[in-house]
Short mmCIF file of C-alpha atoms in Angstrom, two decimals:
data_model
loop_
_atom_site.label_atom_id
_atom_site.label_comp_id
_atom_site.label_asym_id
_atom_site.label_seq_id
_atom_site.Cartn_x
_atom_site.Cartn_y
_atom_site.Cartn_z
CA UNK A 901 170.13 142.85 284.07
CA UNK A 902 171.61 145.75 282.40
CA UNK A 903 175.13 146.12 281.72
CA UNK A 904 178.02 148.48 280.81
CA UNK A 905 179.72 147.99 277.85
CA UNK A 906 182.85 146.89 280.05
CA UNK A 907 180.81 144.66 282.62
CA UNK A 908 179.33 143.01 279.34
CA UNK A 909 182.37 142.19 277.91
CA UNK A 910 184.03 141.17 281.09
CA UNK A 911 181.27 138.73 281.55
CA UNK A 912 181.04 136.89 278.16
CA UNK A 913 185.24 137.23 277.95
CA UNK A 914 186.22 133.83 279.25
CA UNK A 915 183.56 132.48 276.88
CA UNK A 916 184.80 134.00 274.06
CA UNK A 917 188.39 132.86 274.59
CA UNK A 918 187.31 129.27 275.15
CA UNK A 919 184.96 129.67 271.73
CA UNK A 920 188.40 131.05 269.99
CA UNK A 921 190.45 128.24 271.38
CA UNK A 922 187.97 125.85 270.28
CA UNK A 923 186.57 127.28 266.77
CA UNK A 924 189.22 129.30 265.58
CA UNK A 925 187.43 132.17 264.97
CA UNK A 926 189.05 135.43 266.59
CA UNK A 927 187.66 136.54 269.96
CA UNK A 928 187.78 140.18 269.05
CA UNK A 929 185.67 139.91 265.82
CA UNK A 930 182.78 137.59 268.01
CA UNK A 931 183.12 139.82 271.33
CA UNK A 932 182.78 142.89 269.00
CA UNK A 933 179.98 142.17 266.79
CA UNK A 934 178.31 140.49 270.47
CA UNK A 935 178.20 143.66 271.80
CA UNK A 936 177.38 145.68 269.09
CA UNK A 937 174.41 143.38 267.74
CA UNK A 938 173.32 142.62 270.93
CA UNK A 939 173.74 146.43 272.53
CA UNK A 940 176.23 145.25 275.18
CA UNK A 941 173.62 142.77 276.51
CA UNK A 942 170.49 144.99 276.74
CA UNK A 943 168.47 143.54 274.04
CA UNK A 944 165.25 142.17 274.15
CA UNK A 945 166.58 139.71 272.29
CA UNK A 946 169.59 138.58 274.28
CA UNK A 947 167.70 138.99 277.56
CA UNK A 948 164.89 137.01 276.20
CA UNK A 949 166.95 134.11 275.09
CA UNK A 950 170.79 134.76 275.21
CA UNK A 951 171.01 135.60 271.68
CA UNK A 952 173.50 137.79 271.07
CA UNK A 953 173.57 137.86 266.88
CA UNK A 954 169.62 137.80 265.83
CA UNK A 955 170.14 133.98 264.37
CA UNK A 956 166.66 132.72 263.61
CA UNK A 957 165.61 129.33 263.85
CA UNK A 958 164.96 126.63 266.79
CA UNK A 959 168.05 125.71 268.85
CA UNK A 960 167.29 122.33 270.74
CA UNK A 961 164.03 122.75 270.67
CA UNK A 962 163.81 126.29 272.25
CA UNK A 963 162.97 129.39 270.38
CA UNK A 964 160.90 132.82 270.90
CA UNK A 965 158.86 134.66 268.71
CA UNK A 966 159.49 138.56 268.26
CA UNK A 967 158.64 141.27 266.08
CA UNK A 968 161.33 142.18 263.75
CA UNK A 969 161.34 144.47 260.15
CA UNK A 970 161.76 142.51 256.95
CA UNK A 971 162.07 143.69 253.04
CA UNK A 972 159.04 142.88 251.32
CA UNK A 973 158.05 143.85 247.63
CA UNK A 974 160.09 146.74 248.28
CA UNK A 975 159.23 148.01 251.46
CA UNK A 976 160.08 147.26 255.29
CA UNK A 977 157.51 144.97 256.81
CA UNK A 978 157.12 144.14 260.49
CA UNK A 979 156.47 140.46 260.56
CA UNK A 980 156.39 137.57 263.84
CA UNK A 981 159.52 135.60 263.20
CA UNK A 982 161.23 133.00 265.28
CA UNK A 983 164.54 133.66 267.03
CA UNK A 984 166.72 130.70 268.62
CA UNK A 985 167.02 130.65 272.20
CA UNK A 986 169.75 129.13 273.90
CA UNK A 987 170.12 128.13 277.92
CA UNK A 988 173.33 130.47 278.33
CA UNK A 989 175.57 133.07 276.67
CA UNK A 990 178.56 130.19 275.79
CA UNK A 991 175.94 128.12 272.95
CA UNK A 992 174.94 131.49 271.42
CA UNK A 993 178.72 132.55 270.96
CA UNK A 994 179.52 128.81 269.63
CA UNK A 995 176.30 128.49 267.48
CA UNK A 996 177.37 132.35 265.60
CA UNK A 997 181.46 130.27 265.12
CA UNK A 998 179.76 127.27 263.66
CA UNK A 999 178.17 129.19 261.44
CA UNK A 1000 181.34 130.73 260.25
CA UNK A 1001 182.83 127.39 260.06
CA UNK A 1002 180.17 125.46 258.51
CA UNK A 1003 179.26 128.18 255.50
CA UNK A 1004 181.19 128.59 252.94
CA UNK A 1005 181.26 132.50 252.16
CA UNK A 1006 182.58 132.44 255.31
CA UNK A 1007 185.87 130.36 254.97
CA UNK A 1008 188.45 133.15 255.15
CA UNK A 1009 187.53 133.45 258.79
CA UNK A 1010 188.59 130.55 259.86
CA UNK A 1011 192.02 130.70 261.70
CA UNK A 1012 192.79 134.17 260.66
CA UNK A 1013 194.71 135.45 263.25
CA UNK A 1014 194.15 139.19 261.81
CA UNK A 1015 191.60 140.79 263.76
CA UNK A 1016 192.34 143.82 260.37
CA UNK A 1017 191.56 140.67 258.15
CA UNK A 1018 188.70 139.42 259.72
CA UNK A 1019 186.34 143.00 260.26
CA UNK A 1020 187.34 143.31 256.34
CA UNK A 1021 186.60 139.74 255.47
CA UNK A 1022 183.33 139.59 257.31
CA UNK A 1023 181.97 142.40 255.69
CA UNK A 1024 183.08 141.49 252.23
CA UNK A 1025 181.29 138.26 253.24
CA UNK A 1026 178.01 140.07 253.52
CA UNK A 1027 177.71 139.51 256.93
CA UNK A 1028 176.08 142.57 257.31
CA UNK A 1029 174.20 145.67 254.92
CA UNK A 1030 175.80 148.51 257.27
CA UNK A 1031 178.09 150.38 255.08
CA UNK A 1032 180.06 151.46 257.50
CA UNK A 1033 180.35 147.83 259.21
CA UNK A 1034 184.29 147.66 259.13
CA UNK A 1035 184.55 151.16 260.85
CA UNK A 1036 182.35 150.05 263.88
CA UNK A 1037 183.76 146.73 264.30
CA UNK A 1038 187.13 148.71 264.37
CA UNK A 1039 186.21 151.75 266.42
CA UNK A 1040 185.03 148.48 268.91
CA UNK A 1041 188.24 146.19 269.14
CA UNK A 1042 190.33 149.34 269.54
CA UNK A 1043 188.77 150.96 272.33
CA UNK A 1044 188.44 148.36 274.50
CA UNK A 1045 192.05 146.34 272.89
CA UNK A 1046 189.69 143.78 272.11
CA UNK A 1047 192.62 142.21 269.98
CA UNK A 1048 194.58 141.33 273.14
CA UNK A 1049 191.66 138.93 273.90
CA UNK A 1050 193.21 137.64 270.83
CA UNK A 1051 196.75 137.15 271.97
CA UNK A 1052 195.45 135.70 275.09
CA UNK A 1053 193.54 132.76 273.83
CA UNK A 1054 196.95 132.51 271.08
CA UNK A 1055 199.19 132.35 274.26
CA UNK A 1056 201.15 135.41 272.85
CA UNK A 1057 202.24 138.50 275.02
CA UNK A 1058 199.62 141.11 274.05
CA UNK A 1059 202.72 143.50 272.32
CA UNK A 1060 202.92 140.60 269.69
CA UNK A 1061 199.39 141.86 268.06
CA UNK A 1062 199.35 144.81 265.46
CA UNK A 1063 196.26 147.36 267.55
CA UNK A 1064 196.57 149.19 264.03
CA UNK A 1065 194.25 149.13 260.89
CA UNK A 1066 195.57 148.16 257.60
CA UNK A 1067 195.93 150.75 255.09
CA UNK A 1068 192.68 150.87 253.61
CA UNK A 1069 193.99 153.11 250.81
CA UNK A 1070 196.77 150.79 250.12
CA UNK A 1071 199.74 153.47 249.89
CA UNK A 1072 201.75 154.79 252.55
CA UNK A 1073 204.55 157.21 251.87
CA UNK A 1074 207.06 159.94 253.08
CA UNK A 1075 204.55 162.36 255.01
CA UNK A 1076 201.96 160.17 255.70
CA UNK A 1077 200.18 160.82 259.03
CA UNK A 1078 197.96 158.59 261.06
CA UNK A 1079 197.47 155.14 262.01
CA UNK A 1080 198.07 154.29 258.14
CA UNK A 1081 201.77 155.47 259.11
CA UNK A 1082 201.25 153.50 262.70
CA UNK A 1083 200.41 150.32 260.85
CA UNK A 1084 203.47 150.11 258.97
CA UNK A 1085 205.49 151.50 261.35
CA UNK A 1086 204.47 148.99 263.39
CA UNK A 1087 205.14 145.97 261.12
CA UNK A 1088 208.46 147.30 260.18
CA UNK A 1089 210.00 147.03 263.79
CA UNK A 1090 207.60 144.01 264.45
CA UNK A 1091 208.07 141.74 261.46
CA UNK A 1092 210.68 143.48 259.39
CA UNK A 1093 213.33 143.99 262.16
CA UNK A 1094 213.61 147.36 262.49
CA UNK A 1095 213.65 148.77 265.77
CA UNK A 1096 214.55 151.88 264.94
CA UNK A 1097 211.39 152.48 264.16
CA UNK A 1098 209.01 153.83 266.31
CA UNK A 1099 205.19 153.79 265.90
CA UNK A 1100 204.85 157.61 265.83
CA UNK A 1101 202.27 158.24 263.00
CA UNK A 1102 204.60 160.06 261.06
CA UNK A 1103 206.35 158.71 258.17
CA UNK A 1104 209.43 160.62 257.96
CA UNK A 1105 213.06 159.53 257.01
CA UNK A 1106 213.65 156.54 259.62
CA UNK A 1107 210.24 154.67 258.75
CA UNK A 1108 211.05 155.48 254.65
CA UNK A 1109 214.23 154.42 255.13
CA UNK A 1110 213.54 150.70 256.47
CA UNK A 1111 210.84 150.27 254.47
CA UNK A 1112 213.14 150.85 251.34
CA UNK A 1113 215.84 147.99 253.04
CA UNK A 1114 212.73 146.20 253.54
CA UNK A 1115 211.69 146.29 249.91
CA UNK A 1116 215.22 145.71 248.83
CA UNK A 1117 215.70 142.39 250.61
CA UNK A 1118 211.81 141.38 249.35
CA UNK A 1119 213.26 141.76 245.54
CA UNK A 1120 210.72 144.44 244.60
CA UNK A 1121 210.59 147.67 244.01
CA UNK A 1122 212.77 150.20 246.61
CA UNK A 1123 210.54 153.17 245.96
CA UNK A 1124 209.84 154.29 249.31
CA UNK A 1125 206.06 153.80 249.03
CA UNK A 1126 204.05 150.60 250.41
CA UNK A 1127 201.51 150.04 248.45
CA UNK A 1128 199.81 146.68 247.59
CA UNK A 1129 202.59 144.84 246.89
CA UNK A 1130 204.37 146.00 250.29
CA UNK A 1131 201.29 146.06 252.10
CA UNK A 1132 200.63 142.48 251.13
CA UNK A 1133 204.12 141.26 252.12
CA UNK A 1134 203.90 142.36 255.79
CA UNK A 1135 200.71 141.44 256.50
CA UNK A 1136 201.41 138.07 255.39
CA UNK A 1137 204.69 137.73 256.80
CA UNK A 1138 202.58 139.06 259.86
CA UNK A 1139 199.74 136.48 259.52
CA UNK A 1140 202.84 133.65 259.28
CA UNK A 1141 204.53 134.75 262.66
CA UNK A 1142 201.08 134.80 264.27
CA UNK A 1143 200.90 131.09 263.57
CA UNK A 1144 204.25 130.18 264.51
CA UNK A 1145 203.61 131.76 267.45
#
């Protein structure tokens, strides 16, 4: 069968939620890289055995053989290799968790409740060699608000999740445009009390101003200007209240 990108991810949704509840891992890093490695569904691969992540190996037993490109001696080389084939979409969503949970590059992972963290982390892990891994897993979860899956499976209203990317940059200032200035816009009325503030993209006098009452009840420097140390405050004040929650 060939699917949409929205039928695919409508189908494997409750799956995903259940693998969050269960593994901790967050539903809109596996839904995300489960449609992008597995070309919402259309693979060869995933049609062939449910494999939605290319994991290699025998699963139970059950395995097919495809052709596939590996480095050798310095060159690509197309070589027989065995993939895992599993008898429906929920064991190949569990088996790519378990592997989160069970190796140990990939322990800051497990139960973050940052989908911002997690596209960052995973990539730092060396999940993947696509240089621009982080911006696709991002472009994903945001267009199709993969992070409410997240909410969902935390029992949270979906208005309780940050859709905004951390500052990759690590500064945000007076005059600072774009979702940099919607991220900590966003954290400022959501975690920092300020409703005032309004996630407009636009840093201008009412964001600077609450982030310098913000800084001044934090006990560090009332600048005007989140960078690191800022930065690092919300999102872990963030990362707290998503666990409370």
């Amino acid at each position: 069968m060939t699917y949409t990108a929205e039928q695919f991810l409508k189908k494997i949704k409750p799956y995903v939620l259940e693998d969050m509840r269960r593994s901790g891992i967050l539903a809109s890093l596996t839904a995300s890289q489960a449609k992008i490695e597995s070309g919402s569904g259309t693979s060869g691969l995933t049609k062939k055995a449910n494999n939605f992540f290319g994991i290699r190996g025998i699963y139970n037993g059950q395995f097919v053989e495809m052709m596939t490109s590996e480095w050798r001696n310095g060159k690509y080389e197309r070589v027989l290799a065995k993939f895992k084939k599993y008898p429906s979409f929920a064991e190949s969503l569990a088996d790519h968790s378990g592997m989160f949970n069970r190796m140990k590059r990939y322990k800051n992972l497990r139960d973050c409740r940052q989908w911002q963290r997690a596209v960052k982390n995973v990539k730092a892990d060396e999940y993947a060699t696509e240089p621009n891994y982080v911006d696709i897993l991002k472009k994903c979860i945001q267009t199709y608000k993969l992070y409410e899956w997240d909410a969902e499976a935390l029992g949270l209203d979906p208005s309780e999740i940050c859709p905004y990317m951390e500052p990759l940059d690590r500064s945000v200032r007076f005059g600072t445009t774009g979702e940099d200035a919607r991220w900590l816009q966003w954290m400022l009325n959501h975690v920092a009390g300020h409703p005032e503030v309004e996630a407009d993209g636009i840093a201008g006098k009412t964001t600077i101003s609450a982030l310098m009452e913000y800084q001044k009840m934090q006990n560090v420097k009332f600048d005007g200007i989140a960078g690191p140390i800022t930065i690092g405050l919300l999102s872990d004040q963030y990362e707290k209240k998503l666990h409370i929650g």
